[in-house]
mmCIF file of C-alpha atoms and ligand atoms in Angstrom:
data_model
loop_
_atom_site.group_PDB
_atom_site.id
_atom_site.type_symbol
_atom_site.label_atom_id
_atom_site.label_comp_id
_atom_site.label_asym_id
_atom_site.label_seq_id
_atom_site.Cartn_x
_atom_site.Cartn_y
_atom_site.Cartn_z
ATOM 1 C CA MET A 14 108.748 86.584 156.423
ATOM 2 C CA GLN A 15 110.597 89.094 153.746
ATOM 3 C CA VAL A 16 108.336 91.331 152.072
ATOM 4 C CA LEU A 17 109.490 91.998 148.327
ATOM 5 C CA ALA A 18 108.721 95.493 147.814
ATOM 6 C CA GLY A 19 109.114 96.309 144.266
ATOM 7 C CA LYS A 20 109.552 100.563 144.739
ATOM 8 C CA PRO A 21 113.077 100.036 145.416
ATOM 9 C CA VAL A 22 114.113 97.905 142.880
ATOM 10 C CA ALA A 23 111.911 100.476 140.509
ATOM 11 C CA GLU A 24 113.460 103.351 141.678
ATOM 12 C CA LEU A 25 117.194 101.642 141.422
ATOM 13 C CA ILE A 26 116.146 100.952 137.349
ATOM 14 C CA ARG A 27 114.839 104.962 137.248
ATOM 15 C CA GLU A 28 118.269 106.362 138.613
ATOM 16 C CA ARG A 29 120.317 104.199 136.038
ATOM 17 C CA LEU A 30 118.096 105.123 133.317
ATOM 18 C CA ARG A 31 117.961 108.945 134.794
ATOM 19 C CA GLN A 32 121.849 109.093 134.331
ATOM 20 C CA GLU A 33 122.044 107.487 130.786
ATOM 21 C CA VAL A 34 118.975 109.441 129.593
ATOM 22 C CA ALA A 35 121.371 112.764 130.533
ATOM 23 C CA LYS A 36 124.149 111.773 129.208
ATOM 24 C CA LEU A 37 122.142 111.104 125.970
ATOM 25 C CA ARG A 38 120.352 114.465 126.034
ATOM 26 C CA GLU A 39 123.935 116.180 126.077
ATOM 27 C CA ARG A 40 124.256 114.938 122.629
ATOM 28 C CA GLY A 41 120.961 116.059 121.654
ATOM 29 C CA ILE A 42 119.352 112.620 122.019
ATOM 30 C CA ALA A 43 116.274 112.409 123.563
ATOM 31 C CA PRO A 44 114.979 108.803 123.759
ATOM 32 C CA SER A 45 111.147 109.022 122.673
ATOM 33 C CA LEU A 46 108.335 106.546 123.485
ATOM 34 C CA HIS A 47 105.211 106.438 120.988
ATOM 35 C CA ALA A 48 102.069 105.004 122.943
ATOM 36 C CA ILE A 49 99.195 103.867 120.822
ATOM 37 C CA LEU A 50 95.478 103.682 122.596
ATOM 38 C CA VAL A 51 92.471 102.897 120.667
ATOM 39 C CA GLY A 52 89.157 103.292 122.322
ATOM 40 C CA ASN A 53 88.519 104.555 126.145
ATOM 41 C CA ASP A 54 88.995 101.567 128.317
ATOM 42 C CA PRO A 55 89.530 103.350 131.643
ATOM 43 C CA ALA A 56 92.207 100.749 132.978
ATOM 44 C CA SER A 57 94.471 101.432 129.440
ATOM 45 C CA SER A 58 93.863 105.306 129.367
ATOM 46 C CA VAL A 59 95.008 105.019 133.346
ATOM 47 C CA TYR A 60 98.105 102.748 132.300
ATOM 48 C CA VAL A 61 99.508 105.171 129.400
ATOM 49 C CA ARG A 62 98.915 107.902 131.468
ATOM 50 C CA ALA A 63 100.986 106.619 133.847
ATOM 51 C CA LYS A 64 103.656 105.463 131.438
ATOM 52 C CA ALA A 65 103.758 109.126 129.993
ATOM 53 C CA LYS A 66 104.148 110.614 133.478
ATOM 54 C CA ALA A 67 107.417 108.069 134.094
ATOM 55 C CA CYS A 68 108.541 109.222 130.732
ATOM 56 C CA GLN A 69 108.597 112.819 131.581
ATOM 57 C CA GLU A 70 110.038 112.707 135.041
ATOM 58 C CA LEU A 71 113.284 110.802 133.560
ATOM 59 C CA GLY A 72 114.002 112.718 130.745
ATOM 60 C CA PHE A 73 112.492 110.722 127.866
ATOM 61 C CA ALA A 74 110.196 112.092 124.941
ATOM 62 C CA ALA A 75 106.575 110.717 125.227
ATOM 63 C CA GLN A 76 103.607 110.815 122.778
ATOM 64 C CA THR A 77 100.154 109.249 123.259
ATOM 65 C CA HIS A 78 98.304 108.449 119.293
ATOM 66 C CA HIS A 79 94.397 108.477 120.973
ATOM 67 C CA LEU A 80 92.138 106.616 118.145
ATOM 68 C CA PRO A 81 88.438 106.007 118.832
ATOM 69 C CA ALA A 82 87.306 103.108 119.295
ATOM 70 C CA GLU A 83 85.665 102.376 115.963
ATOM 71 C CA THR A 84 88.927 102.874 114.282
ATOM 72 C CA GLN A 85 89.019 100.554 111.163
ATOM 73 C CA PRO A 86 92.250 98.628 110.434
ATOM 74 C CA GLU A 87 93.865 100.101 107.620
ATOM 75 C CA ASP A 88 94.118 103.279 109.755
ATOM 76 C CA LEU A 89 95.830 101.455 112.449
ATOM 77 C CA PHE A 90 98.160 99.629 110.298
ATOM 78 C CA HIS A 91 99.038 103.001 108.669
ATOM 79 C CA LEU A 92 99.812 104.603 112.026
ATOM 80 C CA ILE A 93 101.993 102.015 112.641
ATOM 81 C CA SER A 94 103.788 102.332 109.348
ATOM 82 C CA SER A 95 104.455 105.836 109.604
ATOM 83 C CA LEU A 96 105.806 105.541 113.364
ATOM 84 C CA ASN A 97 108.206 102.283 112.153
ATOM 85 C CA ARG A 98 109.776 104.737 109.047
ATOM 86 C CA ASP A 99 109.558 108.071 111.266
ATOM 87 C CA ALA A 100 113.565 108.267 112.339
ATOM 88 C CA GLN A 101 112.692 110.137 115.820
ATOM 89 C CA VAL A 102 110.620 107.269 117.150
ATOM 90 C CA ASP A 103 112.607 104.759 119.386
ATOM 91 C CA GLY A 104 109.597 102.717 120.830
ATOM 92 C CA ILE A 105 106.080 102.370 119.788
ATOM 93 C CA LEU A 106 103.820 100.472 122.595
ATOM 94 C CA LEU A 107 100.571 99.409 121.270
ATOM 95 C CA GLN A 108 98.359 98.921 124.684
ATOM 96 C CA LEU A 109 96.213 96.385 125.092
ATOM 97 C CA PRO A 110 93.462 94.958 124.972
ATOM 98 C CA LEU A 111 92.445 96.478 121.795
ATOM 99 C CA PRO A 112 88.471 96.511 120.564
ATOM 100 C CA SER A 113 87.277 93.178 119.292
ATOM 101 C CA HIS A 114 87.238 93.883 115.577
ATOM 102 C CA LEU A 115 91.107 94.882 115.156
ATOM 103 C CA PRO A 116 93.311 91.641 115.612
ATOM 104 C CA THR A 117 95.662 91.825 117.828
ATOM 105 C CA PRO A 118 98.519 89.487 116.908
ATOM 106 C CA GLN A 119 98.224 90.983 113.025
ATOM 107 C CA PHE A 120 99.159 94.364 114.502
ATOM 108 C CA LEU A 121 101.779 93.150 116.773
ATOM 109 C CA SER A 122 103.341 91.720 114.321
ATOM 110 C CA ARG A 123 103.466 95.322 112.331
ATOM 111 C CA ILE A 124 105.508 97.168 114.762
ATOM 112 C CA ALA A 125 108.651 97.162 113.515
ATOM 113 C CA PRO A 126 110.785 94.646 115.585
ATOM 114 C CA GLU A 127 113.573 97.124 116.771
ATOM 115 C CA LYS A 128 110.955 99.451 117.954
ATOM 116 C CA ASP A 129 109.014 96.844 119.701
ATOM 117 C CA VAL A 130 109.707 97.851 123.328
ATOM 118 C CA ASP A 131 106.873 95.486 124.604
ATOM 119 C CA GLY A 132 108.706 92.503 123.477
ATOM 120 C CA PHE A 133 105.807 90.975 121.784
ATOM 121 C CA HIS A 134 106.958 90.552 118.102
ATOM 122 C CA PRO A 135 106.902 87.232 116.812
ATOM 123 C CA GLU A 136 110.741 88.096 116.074
ATOM 124 C CA ASN A 137 111.497 89.243 119.342
ATOM 125 C CA VAL A 138 109.790 86.255 121.183
ATOM 126 C CA GLY A 139 111.958 83.914 118.978
ATOM 127 C CA LEU A 140 115.030 85.551 120.477
ATOM 128 C CA LEU A 141 114.021 84.915 123.774
ATOM 129 C CA TRP A 142 113.565 81.662 123.774
ATOM 130 C CA GLN A 143 116.644 81.332 122.110
ATOM 131 C CA GLY A 144 118.449 82.973 125.017
ATOM 132 C CA ARG A 145 120.027 86.170 122.890
ATOM 133 C CA PRO A 146 116.851 88.449 124.185
ATOM 134 C CA ARG A 147 116.175 91.864 122.558
ATOM 135 C CA PHE A 148 113.478 93.330 123.991
ATOM 136 C CA VAL A 149 111.887 91.170 126.932
ATOM 137 C CA PRO A 150 108.695 91.739 127.905
ATOM 138 C CA CYS A 151 108.236 94.356 130.952
ATOM 139 C CA THR A 152 106.552 92.203 134.017
ATOM 140 C CA PRO A 153 108.778 89.320 133.747
ATOM 141 C CA ALA A 154 112.050 91.546 133.104
ATOM 142 C CA GLY A 155 111.115 93.069 135.882
ATOM 143 C CA ILE A 156 110.482 90.229 138.108
ATOM 144 C CA MET A 157 114.137 89.241 137.262
ATOM 145 C CA GLU A 158 115.104 92.806 138.464
ATOM 146 C CA LEU A 159 113.589 91.757 141.680
ATOM 147 C CA PHE A 160 114.888 88.327 142.007
ATOM 148 C CA ARG A 161 118.578 89.835 141.092
ATOM 149 C CA PHE A 162 117.841 92.651 143.753
ATOM 150 C CA TYR A 163 116.653 90.413 147.082
ATOM 151 C CA GLY A 164 119.368 87.535 146.141
ATOM 152 C CA VAL A 165 116.702 85.448 145.058
ATOM 153 C CA GLU A 166 118.980 82.204 143.686
ATOM 154 C CA LEU A 167 117.031 79.899 140.609
ATOM 155 C CA ALA A 168 119.785 77.912 139.318
ATOM 156 C CA GLY A 169 119.059 74.483 140.133
ATOM 157 C CA LYS A 170 115.200 75.792 141.804
ATOM 158 C CA ARG A 171 112.002 74.258 140.935
ATOM 159 C CA VAL A 172 110.091 77.026 140.062
ATOM 160 C CA VAL A 173 106.714 76.987 138.884
ATOM 161 C CA VAL A 174 104.584 79.600 137.084
ATOM 162 C CA VAL A 175 100.944 79.831 137.021
ATOM 163 C CA GLY A 176 99.412 81.286 134.003
ATOM 164 C CA ARG A 177 100.436 80.751 130.220
ATOM 165 C CA SER A 178 99.754 84.409 128.583
ATOM 166 C CA ASP A 179 102.213 86.010 126.143
ATOM 167 C CA ILE A 180 102.280 88.831 128.049
ATOM 168 C CA VAL A 181 103.537 87.335 131.646
ATOM 169 C CA GLY A 182 103.517 83.536 132.214
ATOM 170 C CA LYS A 183 105.497 82.343 128.597
ATOM 171 C CA PRO A 184 108.181 84.904 128.859
ATOM 172 C CA MET A 185 108.637 84.680 132.496
ATOM 173 C CA ALA A 186 109.194 80.804 132.019
ATOM 174 C CA ALA A 187 112.191 81.956 129.221
ATOM 175 C CA LEU A 188 114.079 83.783 131.309
ATOM 176 C CA LEU A 189 113.889 81.722 134.590
ATOM 177 C CA LEU A 190 114.835 78.629 131.992
ATOM 178 C CA ALA A 191 117.915 80.868 131.071
ATOM 179 C CA ALA A 192 118.643 81.379 134.444
ATOM 180 C CA HIS A 193 119.007 77.530 134.970
ATOM 181 C CA ALA A 194 115.799 77.262 137.056
ATOM 182 C CA THR A 195 113.544 73.573 136.419
ATOM 183 C CA VAL A 196 110.273 75.115 135.256
ATOM 184 C CA THR A 197 107.230 74.337 135.049
ATOM 185 C CA ILE A 198 104.147 75.891 133.881
ATOM 186 C CA ALA A 199 100.676 75.738 135.267
ATOM 187 C CA HIS A 200 97.272 76.819 133.718
ATOM 188 C CA SER A 201 93.641 76.648 134.087
ATOM 189 C CA LYS A 202 93.195 73.039 132.557
ATOM 190 C CA THR A 203 96.412 71.704 134.922
ATOM 191 C CA PRO A 204 95.264 69.110 137.277
ATOM 192 C CA ASN A 205 95.597 69.313 140.900
ATOM 193 C CA LEU A 206 96.951 72.853 140.997
ATOM 194 C CA GLU A 207 97.878 72.621 144.558
ATOM 195 C CA ALA A 208 100.189 69.421 144.553
ATOM 196 C CA VAL A 209 101.828 71.265 141.368
ATOM 197 C CA CYS A 210 102.572 74.792 143.320
ATOM 198 C CA GLN A 211 103.737 72.751 147.030
ATOM 199 C CA GLU A 212 106.852 71.462 144.379
ATOM 200 C CA ALA A 213 107.851 75.262 143.976
ATOM 201 C CA GLU A 214 111.019 76.842 145.890
ATOM 202 C CA VAL A 215 109.845 79.945 143.576
ATOM 203 C CA LEU A 216 106.635 80.195 142.973
ATOM 204 C CA VAL A 217 105.290 82.742 140.161
ATOM 205 C CA VAL A 218 101.740 83.640 139.889
ATOM 206 C CA ALA A 219 100.218 85.351 136.947
ATOM 207 C CA ALA A 220 96.305 84.031 136.604
ATOM 208 C CA GLY A 221 94.450 87.169 137.210
ATOM 209 C CA LYS A 222 92.411 85.085 139.645
ATOM 210 C CA PRO A 223 92.070 86.734 143.396
ATOM 211 C CA ALA A 224 93.383 84.731 145.987
ATOM 212 C CA LEU A 225 93.561 81.746 143.809
ATOM 213 C CA ILE A 226 96.719 80.272 145.819
ATOM 214 C CA ARG A 227 96.069 79.616 149.436
ATOM 215 C CA ALA A 228 98.510 78.795 152.151
ATOM 216 C CA ALA A 229 97.703 74.884 151.109
ATOM 217 C CA HIS A 230 99.239 75.532 148.074
ATOM 218 C CA VAL A 231 102.821 77.061 148.744
ATOM 219 C CA ARG A 232 105.872 75.092 150.014
ATOM 220 C CA PRO A 233 106.806 75.976 153.581
ATOM 221 C CA GLY A 234 109.874 78.762 153.175
ATOM 222 C CA ALA A 235 109.008 79.148 149.462
ATOM 223 C CA VAL A 236 109.502 82.630 147.802
ATOM 224 C CA VAL A 237 106.476 84.172 145.887
ATOM 225 C CA VAL A 238 105.791 86.531 143.543
ATOM 226 C CA ASP A 239 102.315 87.473 143.039
ATOM 227 C CA VAL A 240 101.646 89.473 139.642
ATOM 228 C CA GLY A 241 97.740 89.278 139.627
ATOM 229 C CA VAL A 242 95.955 92.729 140.317
ATOM 230 C CA ASN A 243 92.415 92.237 140.873
ATOM 231 C CA ARG A 244 89.695 94.511 142.122
ATOM 232 C CA VAL A 245 87.512 92.942 144.841
ATOM 233 C CA GLU A 246 84.717 95.049 146.259
ATOM 234 C CA ASP A 247 83.149 92.915 148.469
ATOM 235 C CA LYS A 248 83.828 93.455 152.364
ATOM 236 C CA ALA A 249 83.453 90.341 153.838
ATOM 237 C CA TRP A 250 85.820 88.700 151.502
ATOM 238 C CA VAL A 251 88.572 91.519 152.130
ATOM 239 C CA MET A 252 88.217 91.187 155.939
ATOM 240 C CA ARG A 253 88.856 87.320 155.536
ATOM 241 C CA LEU A 254 91.662 87.849 153.085
ATOM 242 C CA PHE A 255 93.325 90.860 155.108
ATOM 243 C CA PRO A 256 92.226 90.197 158.706
ATOM 244 C CA GLY A 257 92.359 93.109 160.765
ATOM 245 C CA ASP A 258 93.974 95.177 158.002
ATOM 246 C CA GLN A 259 92.395 98.703 158.708
ATOM 247 C CA GLU A 260 93.870 100.434 155.908
ATOM 248 C CA ARG A 261 92.177 97.947 153.566
ATOM 249 C CA LEU A 262 88.795 98.932 154.696
ATOM 250 C CA ALA A 263 89.266 102.327 154.672
ATOM 251 C CA GLU A 264 90.393 101.968 151.076
ATOM 252 C CA LEU A 265 87.366 99.699 150.186
ATOM 253 C CA HIS A 266 85.297 102.048 151.678
ATOM 254 C CA LYS A 267 86.899 105.265 150.316
ATOM 255 C CA LYS A 268 86.998 103.387 146.488
ATOM 256 C CA GLY A 269 84.562 100.611 146.723
ATOM 257 C CA TYR A 270 87.136 98.431 146.089
ATOM 258 C CA THR A 271 90.627 97.283 147.098
ATOM 259 C CA LEU A 272 93.441 95.753 144.873
ATOM 260 C CA VAL A 273 94.092 92.017 145.255
ATOM 261 C CA GLY A 274 96.599 89.951 143.853
ATOM 262 C CA ASP A 275 96.175 85.763 142.873
ATOM 263 C CA VAL A 276 97.684 84.960 146.376
ATOM 264 C CA ALA A 277 95.945 84.800 149.181
ATOM 265 C CA TYR A 278 98.307 87.328 151.505
ATOM 266 C CA SER A 279 97.640 87.222 154.859
ATOM 267 C CA GLU A 280 97.621 83.166 155.377
ATOM 268 C CA VAL A 281 100.725 82.721 152.491
ATOM 269 C CA ALA A 282 102.800 84.938 154.088
ATOM 270 C CA GLU A 283 102.482 82.766 157.188
ATOM 271 C CA LYS A 284 104.023 79.762 155.701
ATOM 272 C CA VAL A 285 106.627 81.568 153.072
ATOM 273 C CA ARG A 286 110.367 83.050 152.758
ATOM 274 C CA ALA A 287 109.375 85.892 151.063
ATOM 275 C CA LEU A 288 106.038 87.391 149.055
ATOM 276 C CA THR A 289 105.478 90.524 147.361
ATOM 277 C CA PRO A 290 102.536 92.668 147.806
ATOM 278 C CA VAL A 291 100.016 93.961 146.265
ATOM 279 C CA PRO A 292 99.647 96.742 145.448
ATOM 280 C CA GLY A 293 103.399 97.567 145.639
ATOM 281 C CA GLY A 294 105.171 94.493 144.367
ATOM 282 C CA VAL A 295 105.736 93.819 140.824
ATOM 283 C CA GLY A 296 103.924 96.677 139.428
ATOM 284 C CA PRO A 297 106.207 99.756 140.138
ATOM 285 C CA LEU A 298 108.688 97.247 138.060
ATOM 286 C CA THR A 299 106.738 97.165 134.828
ATOM 287 C CA ILE A 300 106.860 100.563 133.468
ATOM 288 C CA ALA A 301 110.565 101.106 134.842
ATOM 289 C CA GLN A 302 111.489 98.201 132.782
ATOM 290 C CA LEU A 303 109.279 99.721 129.776
ATOM 291 C CA LEU A 304 111.942 103.039 129.668
ATOM 292 C CA ALA A 305 114.773 100.460 129.854
ATOM 293 C CA ASN A 306 113.402 99.250 126.738
ATOM 294 C CA THR A 307 112.753 102.180 125.156
ATOM 295 C CA LEU A 308 116.474 103.101 125.867
ATOM 296 C CA HIS A 309 117.705 99.942 124.715
ATOM 297 C CA ALA A 310 115.872 100.845 121.569
ATOM 298 C CA CYS A 311 117.561 104.045 121.134
ATOM 299 C CA ARG A 312 120.939 102.570 121.600
ATOM 300 C CA LEU A 313 120.274 100.150 119.221
ATOM 301 C CA ARG A 314 118.897 102.482 116.539
ATOM 302 C CA ARG A 315 121.177 105.511 117.593
ATOM 303 C CA GLY A 316 124.439 104.220 119.200
HETATM 304 P P1 LIG B 412 95.943 86.250 130.945
HETATM 305 O O1 LIG B 412 96.257 86.721 129.756
HETATM 306 O O2 LIG B 412 94.311 86.303 131.425
HETATM 307 O O3 LIG B 412 96.405 84.500 131.461
HETATM 308 C C1 LIG B 412 95.986 84.295 132.717
HETATM 309 C C2 LIG B 412 96.253 83.085 132.425
HETATM 310 O O4 LIG B 412 96.245 82.055 133.753
HETATM 311 C C3 LIG B 412 96.200 82.359 131.800
HETATM 312 O O5 LIG B 412 97.272 81.126 131.148
HETATM 313 C C4 LIG B 412 94.793 80.942 132.255
HETATM 314 O O6 LIG B 412 94.922 79.905 132.130
HETATM 315 C C5 LIG B 412 96.019 81.015 133.795
HETATM 316 N N1 LIG B 412 94.851 80.420 134.585
HETATM 317 C C6 LIG B 412 93.763 81.151 134.718
HETATM 318 N N2 LIG B 412 92.650 80.686 135.872
HETATM 319 C C7 LIG B 412 93.308 79.718 136.214
HETATM 320 C C8 LIG B 412 93.426 78.968 137.288
HETATM 321 N N3 LIG B 412 92.111 78.656 138.088
HETATM 322 N N4 LIG B 412 94.122 77.823 137.391
HETATM 323 C C9 LIG B 412 95.658 78.066 137.054
HETATM 324 N N5 LIG B 412 95.859 78.817 135.931
HETATM 325 C C10 LIG B 412 94.996 79.415 135.263
HETATM 326 O O7 LIG B 412 96.291 87.080 132.038
HETATM 327 P P2 LIG B 412 98.051 88.123 131.824
HETATM 328 O O8 LIG B 412 97.959 89.204 131.017
HETATM 329 O O9 LIG B 412 98.942 87.112 132.278
HETATM 330 O O10 LIG B 412 97.626 88.671 133.624
HETATM 331 C C11 LIG B 412 97.719 88.025 134.757
HETATM 332 C C12 LIG B 412 97.076 88.754 135.971
HETATM 333 O O11 LIG B 412 98.550 89.354 136.073
HETATM 334 C C13 LIG B 412 96.445 89.960 135.838
HETATM 335 O O12 LIG B 412 95.482 89.944 137.342
HETATM 336 C C14 LIG B 412 96.727 91.288 135.303
HETATM 337 O O13 LIG B 412 95.992 92.140 135.471
HETATM 338 C C15 LIG B 412 98.282 90.926 135.928
HETATM 339 N N6 LIG B 412 99.477 91.565 135.225
HETATM 340 C C16 LIG B 412 100.152 92.754 136.189
HETATM 341 C C17 LIG B 412 100.942 93.023 135.991
HETATM 342 C C18 LIG B 412 101.649 94.359 136.421
HETATM 343 O O14 LIG B 412 102.357 95.521 135.966
HETATM 344 N N7 LIG B 412 101.679 94.251 137.899
HETATM 345 C C19 LIG B 412 101.448 93.237 134.431
HETATM 346 C C20 LIG B 412 100.422 92.497 133.469
HETATM 347 C C21 LIG B 412 99.542 91.638 134.165
HETATM 348 P P3 LIG B 412 94.732 78.953 130.361
HETATM 349 O O15 LIG B 412 96.243 79.742 129.364
HETATM 350 O O16 LIG B 412 94.459 77.607 130.512
HETATM 351 O O17 LIG B 412 93.064 80.095 130.274
#
């Protein structure tokens, strides 16, 4: 079984970006990413900090606009509009989830499409489904890089995507379709998920449900991509999912939790041809791809 590690792929993307940003900087241009963080969700704060750090490492300019949780809609609209107008801003990222009183779709639609580096604006979603993408959502874009890096064939293959979110499942399906795969999208109302997944020569799982996919779900020799990131705190469950994995147990003991994918790793690994680990699979690719989109935004506007 081949472990599809994300790190070498992310490093390759980063190296390419480092070189291209260095060239732009010689012309006095530093591609810039502005992140908007509303409230104090701990996971969101961690993600925004990681994005800013990656920007710094590669020579991008980065700024975080941190607004209080009780921010009113007009204040957020105002900030987005001012970033839209600012010629020095290449990419705008609205960290999700927003507090519940702020309607996410309305704000995503306010970001200028040519600065929408997450690819969530309706115009960019439409372009993606028309097969002429401008900004591709970062996680599915990263997964396509992973397929290219490891030589996973997609044309003519039966691919199943579990999950239909706007962030992962739907754009993933659009990209796979564009790559000539025969695509099925499964979700929480899909009857007999096991039988649907067994059809898959390539299976991409983004459900946010720890160990949803068991050995019985996968076809022997399949390629499986596990997008899920879930905290598991129960020791007995961790021991069942990762038998004999002392590192996992040590992590659980130290942090009080361990990160687990949507795929029951050990039992599925015995049956498939290739599988992404969690952590260390899809995760490292998402931020690398965000920076690639920011560079693309800079090129589109500033040549
Ligand atoms: P989401 O918005 O919650 O969507 C989950 C999708 O999975 C929904 O379409 C849901 O179906 C489906 N689903 C839930 N339970 C199911 C079940 N039992 N059987 C079949 N389908 C089921 O989540 P998301 O934003 O797409 O994220 C999915 C996972 O990926 C999460 O664990 C998230 O943390 C992770 N993630 C990781 C990265 C990364 O960089 N590594 C990036 C993004 C997301 P319905 O539509 O019917 O509700």
